[in-house]
């Protein structure tokens, strides 16, 4: 993006930051149509040339796309961010609604989950855990038109414009693949769609028609959602039958700081951890490579875990160790509750 385009986009972004309540609607009504803006025209021209799409049809869709102030408001970080807390984050997702809903979802889709586990090697509880964290098994799919949400973020949110322009392009390709209007998709404020909240690029790369009806429907088909989550994790390197994460003891956090700063990619063996005063709190099944995961809370002691390849794979779904651990804990809680119910 050249300087003039960037400044214009930044000005619109600043307006979005400052527009409260009804003023946002006024700002939205005076924003030029995306098809009439230089960056919208450039997007349409480049996408049409690269993917053999009709430029006029892209522009027509962009003319119909609406600037959505609520999308900008939803994606902005809080003005005064609170300290990150694993305790609070975990409580948000490990609740009775998600646990009971997960048991019911598993019961209703048991055969499909068993098939996905056999085909992709991904445990049923992890699939159910992801769907529980993402949408509470389809209860919270989002109500935004995906075209307008992605256009808003692609052209009026400079911090992540490149990402959302790519996803907007993928949405046009998804519509072409499905032979449906590009404006027909609905989902989250960030452009994620269906029970598993896949972005358009992930739908095109990883989603599968798991109920065999000839259509991939992540909104209405639990089977397609199950198969697609398993496909995503499998293609990102899930190791069937291997551990995900185990608790760890850290004798001296300062000595272990280098391990944490190395990130969440599994890079160290048990001997590497032991040299820096880190040991598994429960027996490790194998000496596989792991990362040291720190889960900090201002109101509680930091939790430490050894995260293996499968933990890292979950972070490819959402690149947050809090997210991956919440999925793991919810999956475990659902499995234990299901076992308890089955055993009377």
Tab-separated table of C-alpha atoms in Angstrom:
chain	number	residue	atom	x	y	z
A	1	UNK	CA	0.000	0.000	0.000
A	2	UNK	CA	1.491	3.404	-0.936
A	3	UNK	CA	1.704	6.250	1.579
A	4	UNK	CA	-1.425	8.120	0.422
A	5	UNK	CA	-3.566	4.990	0.555
A	6	UNK	CA	-2.184	4.087	3.949
A	7	UNK	CA	-2.915	7.538	5.361
A	8	UNK	CA	-6.464	7.456	4.006
A	9	UNK	CA	-7.047	4.033	5.500
A	10	UNK	CA	-5.498	5.124	8.768
A	11	UNK	CA	-7.812	8.133	8.873
A	12	UNK	CA	-10.835	5.873	8.452
A	13	UNK	CA	-9.430	3.626	11.172
A	14	UNK	CA	-9.053	6.600	13.509
A	15	UNK	CA	-12.660	7.570	12.781
A	16	UNK	CA	-13.766	4.070	13.719
A	17	UNK	CA	-11.853	4.324	16.986
A	18	UNK	CA	-13.605	7.556	17.867
A	19	UNK	CA	-17.146	6.905	16.713
A	20	UNK	CA	-19.479	5.936	19.582
A	21	UNK	CA	-23.053	4.748	19.336
A	22	UNK	CA	-25.196	6.294	16.608
A	23	UNK	CA	-22.242	8.322	15.316
A	24	UNK	CA	-20.804	5.083	13.954
A	25	UNK	CA	-23.832	4.608	11.760
A	26	UNK	CA	-23.426	8.120	10.425
A	27	UNK	CA	-19.765	7.470	9.683
A	28	UNK	CA	-20.666	4.235	7.917
A	29	UNK	CA	-23.239	5.979	5.719
A	30	UNK	CA	-20.690	8.538	4.506
A	31	UNK	CA	-17.895	6.030	3.806
A	32	UNK	CA	-17.419	5.569	0.030
A	33	UNK	CA	-18.348	2.164	-1.352
A	34	UNK	CA	-15.389	-0.185	-1.407
A	35	UNK	CA	-15.763	-0.540	-5.175
A	36	UNK	CA	-15.226	3.213	-5.536
A	37	UNK	CA	-12.114	3.387	-3.365
A	38	UNK	CA	-8.676	3.080	-4.928
A	39	UNK	CA	-7.702	0.136	-2.731
A	40	UNK	CA	-10.958	-1.670	-3.576
A	41	UNK	CA	-10.390	-1.170	-7.286
A	42	UNK	CA	-6.803	-2.375	-6.995
A	43	UNK	CA	-7.947	-5.442	-5.049
A	44	UNK	CA	-10.560	-6.324	-7.674
A	45	UNK	CA	-8.124	-5.861	-10.548
A	46	UNK	CA	-5.375	-7.958	-8.949
A	47	UNK	CA	-7.725	-10.761	-7.814
A	48	UNK	CA	-9.411	-10.961	-11.218
A	49	UNK	CA	-6.089	-11.153	-13.018
A	50	UNK	CA	-4.580	-13.719	-10.652
A	51	UNK	CA	-7.590	-16.045	-10.362
A	52	UNK	CA	-9.366	-15.540	-13.700
A	53	UNK	CA	-12.400	-13.980	-12.035
A	54	UNK	CA	-14.653	-11.328	-13.512
A	55	UNK	CA	-13.436	-7.942	-12.300
A	56	UNK	CA	-16.847	-6.346	-12.819
A	57	UNK	CA	-18.470	-9.006	-10.621
A	58	UNK	CA	-15.910	-8.434	-7.863
A	59	UNK	CA	-16.550	-4.698	-7.981
A	60	UNK	CA	-20.312	-5.264	-7.918
A	61	UNK	CA	-19.939	-7.365	-4.772
A	62	UNK	CA	-17.666	-4.770	-3.159
A	63	UNK	CA	-20.238	-2.105	-3.964
A	64	UNK	CA	-22.792	-4.104	-1.974
A	65	UNK	CA	-20.411	-4.737	0.933
A	66	UNK	CA	-21.062	-2.530	3.934
A	67	UNK	CA	-18.628	-0.875	6.308
A	68	UNK	CA	-19.435	-2.421	9.706
A	69	UNK	CA	-18.347	-0.281	12.675
A	70	UNK	CA	-19.221	-3.117	15.054
A	71	UNK	CA	-16.548	-5.254	13.396
A	72	UNK	CA	-13.869	-2.645	14.084
A	73	UNK	CA	-15.091	-2.224	17.660
A	74	UNK	CA	-15.006	-5.988	18.206
A	75	UNK	CA	-11.493	-6.513	16.897
A	76	UNK	CA	-9.849	-3.611	18.698
A	77	UNK	CA	-7.806	-4.481	21.795
A	78	UNK	CA	-9.162	-2.944	25.009
A	79	UNK	CA	-8.057	0.620	25.696
A	80	UNK	CA	-6.789	-0.398	29.122
A	81	UNK	CA	-5.939	-4.086	28.824
A	82	UNK	CA	-6.080	-6.165	31.973
A	83	UNK	CA	-3.171	-8.420	32.820
A	84	UNK	CA	-3.483	-11.785	31.090
A	85	UNK	CA	-4.813	-14.424	33.454
A	86	UNK	CA	-4.839	-18.147	32.734
A	87	UNK	CA	-7.169	-18.700	35.692
A	88	UNK	CA	-9.792	-16.350	34.241
A	89	UNK	CA	-9.302	-17.571	30.675
A	90	UNK	CA	-9.699	-21.213	31.708
A	91	UNK	CA	-12.870	-20.458	33.690
A	92	UNK	CA	-14.421	-18.804	30.643
A	93	UNK	CA	-14.255	-22.028	28.619
A	94	UNK	CA	-14.295	-24.772	31.220
A	95	UNK	CA	-17.888	-24.300	32.333
A	96	UNK	CA	-20.891	-26.530	32.900
A	97	UNK	CA	-22.563	-25.466	29.658
A	98	UNK	CA	-19.637	-26.511	27.499
A	99	UNK	CA	-18.986	-29.725	29.409
A	100	UNK	CA	-22.620	-30.869	29.359
A	101	UNK	CA	-23.011	-29.714	25.760
A	102	UNK	CA	-19.868	-31.601	24.793
A	103	UNK	CA	-21.153	-34.833	26.304
A	104	UNK	CA	-24.460	-34.414	24.453
A	105	UNK	CA	-22.710	-33.545	21.169
A	106	UNK	CA	-20.449	-36.601	21.504
A	107	UNK	CA	-23.447	-38.834	22.193
A	108	UNK	CA	-25.329	-37.480	19.160
A	109	UNK	CA	-22.341	-37.831	16.831
A	110	UNK	CA	-20.541	-40.819	18.300
A	111	UNK	CA	-20.226	-42.824	15.069
A	112	UNK	CA	-18.864	-39.857	13.132
A	113	UNK	CA	-16.354	-38.991	15.852
A	114	UNK	CA	-15.185	-42.594	15.989
A	115	UNK	CA	-14.745	-42.611	12.195
A	116	UNK	CA	-12.790	-39.363	12.240
A	117	UNK	CA	-10.551	-40.633	15.015
A	118	UNK	CA	-9.813	-43.806	13.046
A	119	UNK	CA	-9.229	-41.956	9.765
A	120	UNK	CA	-7.241	-38.933	10.962
A	121	UNK	CA	-5.823	-40.128	14.284
A	122	UNK	CA	-7.287	-37.155	16.185
A	123	UNK	CA	-9.060	-38.105	19.444
A	124	UNK	CA	-12.787	-37.480	19.618
A	125	UNK	CA	-12.473	-35.437	22.807
A	126	UNK	CA	-10.083	-32.953	21.158
A	127	UNK	CA	-12.462	-32.462	18.219
A	128	UNK	CA	-15.362	-31.900	20.610
A	129	UNK	CA	-13.214	-29.604	22.754
A	130	UNK	CA	-12.395	-27.347	19.813
A	131	UNK	CA	-16.032	-27.119	18.738
A	132	UNK	CA	-16.970	-26.311	22.333
A	133	UNK	CA	-14.452	-23.510	22.675
A	134	UNK	CA	-15.204	-22.081	19.243
A	135	UNK	CA	-19.013	-21.985	19.090
A	136	UNK	CA	-20.432	-24.123	21.945
A	137	UNK	CA	-21.265	-26.786	19.326
A	138	UNK	CA	-22.943	-24.373	16.941
A	139	UNK	CA	-24.798	-22.128	19.377
A	140	UNK	CA	-22.656	-19.065	18.619
A	141	UNK	CA	-21.973	-19.020	14.894
A	142	UNK	CA	-21.912	-15.251	14.476
A	143	UNK	CA	-24.383	-13.087	12.584
A	144	UNK	CA	-22.185	-10.859	10.413
A	145	UNK	CA	-22.239	-10.990	6.642
A	146	UNK	CA	-18.790	-12.394	5.913
A	147	UNK	CA	-18.294	-10.262	2.800
A	148	UNK	CA	-18.901	-7.026	4.696
A	149	UNK	CA	-16.918	-8.119	7.759
A	150	UNK	CA	-13.854	-9.039	5.707
A	151	UNK	CA	-14.124	-5.941	3.506
A	152	UNK	CA	-14.282	-3.768	6.612
A	153	UNK	CA	-11.156	-5.380	8.022
A	154	UNK	CA	-9.373	-5.556	4.671
A	155	UNK	CA	-9.752	-1.867	3.867
A	156	UNK	CA	-10.455	-0.108	7.181
A	157	UNK	CA	-8.236	-1.896	9.681
A	158	UNK	CA	-4.612	-1.139	8.706
A	159	UNK	CA	-2.918	-3.234	11.417
A	160	UNK	CA	-4.036	-6.487	9.745
A	161	UNK	CA	-5.127	-5.339	6.293
A	162	UNK	CA	-2.867	-7.765	4.423
A	163	UNK	CA	-4.270	-10.805	6.240
A	164	UNK	CA	-7.881	-9.813	5.717
A	165	UNK	CA	-7.384	-8.872	2.066
A	166	UNK	CA	-6.066	-12.398	1.531
A	167	UNK	CA	-9.108	-13.850	3.309
A	168	UNK	CA	-11.438	-11.615	1.300
A	169	UNK	CA	-9.869	-12.973	-1.858
A	170	UNK	CA	-10.321	-16.508	-0.534
A	171	UNK	CA	-13.993	-15.740	0.110
A	172	UNK	CA	-14.500	-14.876	-3.558
A	173	UNK	CA	-12.784	-18.136	-4.518
A	174	UNK	CA	-14.897	-20.085	-2.029
A	175	UNK	CA	-18.043	-18.587	-3.562
A	176	UNK	CA	-16.787	-19.612	-6.999
A	177	UNK	CA	-16.033	-23.131	-5.740
A	178	UNK	CA	-19.506	-23.431	-4.215
A	179	UNK	CA	-21.294	-21.598	-7.048
A	180	UNK	CA	-23.092	-19.381	-4.551
A	181	UNK	CA	-23.274	-15.585	-4.179
A	182	UNK	CA	-20.274	-14.222	-2.314
A	183	UNK	CA	-22.640	-12.275	-0.071
A	184	UNK	CA	-24.417	-15.412	1.146
A	185	UNK	CA	-21.949	-16.354	3.887
A	186	UNK	CA	-22.483	-15.452	7.560
A	187	UNK	CA	-20.148	-15.803	10.505
A	188	UNK	CA	-18.045	-14.024	13.100
A	189	UNK	CA	-16.870	-10.421	13.067
A	190	UNK	CA	-13.434	-11.688	11.917
A	191	UNK	CA	-14.788	-13.644	8.956
A	192	UNK	CA	-14.777	-17.124	10.541
A	193	UNK	CA	-17.554	-19.482	9.443
A	194	UNK	CA	-19.467	-22.426	10.873
A	195	UNK	CA	-19.228	-24.698	13.925
A	196	UNK	CA	-15.417	-24.839	13.749
A	197	UNK	CA	-15.031	-21.140	12.827
A	198	UNK	CA	-12.857	-21.668	9.761
A	199	UNK	CA	-11.653	-18.669	7.778
A	200	UNK	CA	-12.320	-18.942	4.028
A	201	UNK	CA	-8.733	-20.052	3.332
A	202	UNK	CA	-9.050	-22.903	5.851
A	203	UNK	CA	-12.376	-24.001	4.376
A	204	UNK	CA	-10.791	-24.242	0.934
A	205	UNK	CA	-7.701	-26.106	2.188
A	206	UNK	CA	-8.902	-28.339	5.009
A	207	UNK	CA	-12.703	-28.679	5.086
A	208	UNK	CA	-14.196	-32.006	4.003
A	209	UNK	CA	-17.614	-33.296	2.999
A	210	UNK	CA	-17.822	-35.810	5.814
A	211	UNK	CA	-21.516	-36.595	5.592
A	212	UNK	CA	-21.206	-37.457	1.893
A	213	UNK	CA	-24.019	-35.243	0.640
A	214	UNK	CA	-21.832	-33.540	-1.958
A	215	UNK	CA	-21.690	-30.195	-0.122
A	216	UNK	CA	-19.379	-28.960	2.628
A	217	UNK	CA	-21.606	-27.200	5.132
A	218	UNK	CA	-19.831	-26.127	8.296
A	219	UNK	CA	-22.928	-24.209	9.441
A	220	UNK	CA	-25.438	-27.037	9.447
A	221	UNK	CA	-23.563	-30.344	9.282
A	222	UNK	CA	-21.929	-31.586	12.501
A	223	UNK	CA	-20.335	-34.372	10.453
A	224	UNK	CA	-18.655	-31.909	8.105
A	225	UNK	CA	-17.477	-29.867	11.097
A	226	UNK	CA	-16.058	-32.955	12.805
A	227	UNK	CA	-14.271	-34.195	9.712
A	228	UNK	CA	-12.937	-30.744	8.908
A	229	UNK	CA	-11.448	-30.173	12.365
A	230	UNK	CA	-9.816	-33.606	12.229
A	231	UNK	CA	-8.532	-32.897	8.720
A	232	UNK	CA	-7.069	-29.558	9.810
A	233	UNK	CA	-5.221	-31.034	12.793
A	234	UNK	CA	-4.022	-34.050	10.815
A	235	UNK	CA	-2.624	-31.908	8.009
A	236	UNK	CA	-0.808	-29.753	10.554
A	237	UNK	CA	1.078	-32.744	11.925
A	238	UNK	CA	-1.072	-34.414	14.587
A	239	UNK	CA	0.652	-37.533	15.968
A	240	UNK	CA	-1.898	-40.266	16.669
A	241	UNK	CA	-1.686	-41.786	20.121
A	242	UNK	CA	0.955	-39.350	21.389
A	243	UNK	CA	0.775	-37.112	24.440
A	244	UNK	CA	-0.468	-33.523	24.233
A	245	UNK	CA	0.858	-31.890	27.398
A	246	UNK	CA	1.825	-32.847	30.947
A	247	UNK	CA	2.303	-30.667	34.059
A	248	UNK	CA	5.860	-29.657	34.907
A	249	UNK	CA	7.779	-28.476	37.971
A	250	UNK	CA	10.147	-25.548	37.607
A	251	UNK	CA	12.729	-25.185	40.359
A	252	UNK	CA	13.928	-21.737	39.300
A	253	UNK	CA	11.865	-19.693	36.808
A	254	UNK	CA	14.869	-17.495	35.997
A	255	UNK	CA	16.979	-20.492	34.976
A	256	UNK	CA	14.081	-21.780	32.859
A	257	UNK	CA	13.427	-18.422	31.176
A	258	UNK	CA	15.461	-19.369	28.094
A	259	UNK	CA	13.220	-22.375	27.519
A	260	UNK	CA	10.090	-20.240	27.641
A	261	UNK	CA	11.589	-17.582	25.399
A	262	UNK	CA	12.291	-20.273	22.792
A	263	UNK	CA	8.550	-20.388	22.092
A	264	UNK	CA	5.944	-23.134	21.852
A	265	UNK	CA	7.525	-25.194	19.089
A	266	UNK	CA	8.628	-28.511	20.681
A	267	UNK	CA	12.422	-28.334	20.624
A	268	UNK	CA	13.808	-29.863	23.834
A	269	UNK	CA	14.320	-33.325	25.326
A	270	UNK	CA	13.952	-34.297	28.985
A	271	UNK	CA	17.703	-33.938	29.528
A	272	UNK	CA	17.540	-30.333	28.284
A	273	UNK	CA	14.783	-29.553	30.773
A	274	UNK	CA	16.505	-31.305	33.653
A	275	UNK	CA	19.692	-29.288	33.148
A	276	UNK	CA	17.660	-26.134	33.797
A	277	UNK	CA	15.688	-27.460	36.750
A	278	UNK	CA	12.508	-28.459	34.886
A	279	UNK	CA	10.951	-31.890	35.365
A	280	UNK	CA	7.629	-33.522	34.434
A	281	UNK	CA	5.101	-33.598	37.263
A	282	UNK	CA	3.700	-36.865	35.918
A	283	UNK	CA	5.567	-39.597	34.052
A	284	UNK	CA	6.339	-38.811	30.414
A	285	UNK	CA	5.311	-41.716	28.206
A	286	UNK	CA	8.263	-41.125	25.871
A	287	UNK	CA	11.193	-38.754	25.620
A	288	UNK	CA	9.640	-36.779	22.781
A	289	UNK	CA	10.562	-33.192	22.042
A	290	UNK	CA	8.544	-30.638	24.001
A	291	UNK	CA	8.313	-26.944	24.805
A	292	UNK	CA	8.001	-25.368	28.226
A	293	UNK	CA	4.623	-23.649	28.455
A	294	UNK	CA	4.025	-21.006	31.121
A	295	UNK	CA	0.436	-20.116	32.001
A	296	UNK	CA	0.572	-16.986	34.118
A	297	UNK	CA	-2.127	-15.454	36.308
A	298	UNK	CA	-1.708	-12.332	38.484
A	299	UNK	CA	-3.930	-13.889	41.131
A	300	UNK	CA	-2.334	-17.359	41.234
A	301	UNK	CA	1.027	-19.090	40.816
A	302	UNK	CA	2.141	-19.652	37.239
A	303	UNK	CA	1.335	-23.111	35.875
A	304	UNK	CA	4.051	-24.871	33.873
A	305	UNK	CA	3.485	-27.614	31.329
A	306	UNK	CA	5.518	-29.574	28.817
A	307	UNK	CA	3.756	-29.134	25.486
A	308	UNK	CA	4.414	-31.791	22.844
A	309	UNK	CA	3.859	-31.823	19.089
A	310	UNK	CA	0.113	-32.282	19.461
A	311	UNK	CA	-0.117	-29.247	21.746
A	312	UNK	CA	1.753	-27.256	19.112
A	313	UNK	CA	-0.686	-28.501	16.446
A	314	UNK	CA	-3.653	-27.154	18.432
A	315	UNK	CA	-1.940	-23.751	18.449
A	316	UNK	CA	-2.021	-23.818	14.636
A	317	UNK	CA	-5.803	-23.534	15.029
A	318	UNK	CA	-5.403	-20.487	17.272
A	319	UNK	CA	-1.873	-19.325	17.993
A	320	UNK	CA	-2.228	-19.023	21.730
A	321	UNK	CA	-0.975	-21.368	24.433
A	322	UNK	CA	-3.981	-20.294	26.560
A	323	UNK	CA	-6.301	-21.398	23.744
A	324	UNK	CA	-4.605	-24.750	23.216
A	325	UNK	CA	-4.585	-25.531	26.920
A	326	UNK	CA	-8.246	-24.533	27.267
A	327	UNK	CA	-9.120	-26.962	24.462
A	328	UNK	CA	-7.062	-29.681	26.140
A	329	UNK	CA	-8.657	-29.111	29.558
A	330	UNK	CA	-12.193	-28.892	28.157
A	331	UNK	CA	-11.623	-32.066	26.122
A	332	UNK	CA	-10.408	-33.867	29.240
A	333	UNK	CA	-13.359	-32.661	31.319
A	334	UNK	CA	-15.847	-33.755	28.641
A	335	UNK	CA	-14.232	-37.186	28.334
A	336	UNK	CA	-14.256	-37.712	32.107
A	337	UNK	CA	-17.903	-36.602	32.412
A	338	UNK	CA	-18.885	-38.851	29.505
A	339	UNK	CA	-17.114	-41.812	31.111
A	340	UNK	CA	-18.807	-41.065	34.421
A	341	UNK	CA	-22.238	-40.917	32.751
A	342	UNK	CA	-21.611	-44.123	30.779
A	343	UNK	CA	-20.512	-45.974	33.895
A	344	UNK	CA	-23.627	-44.969	35.801
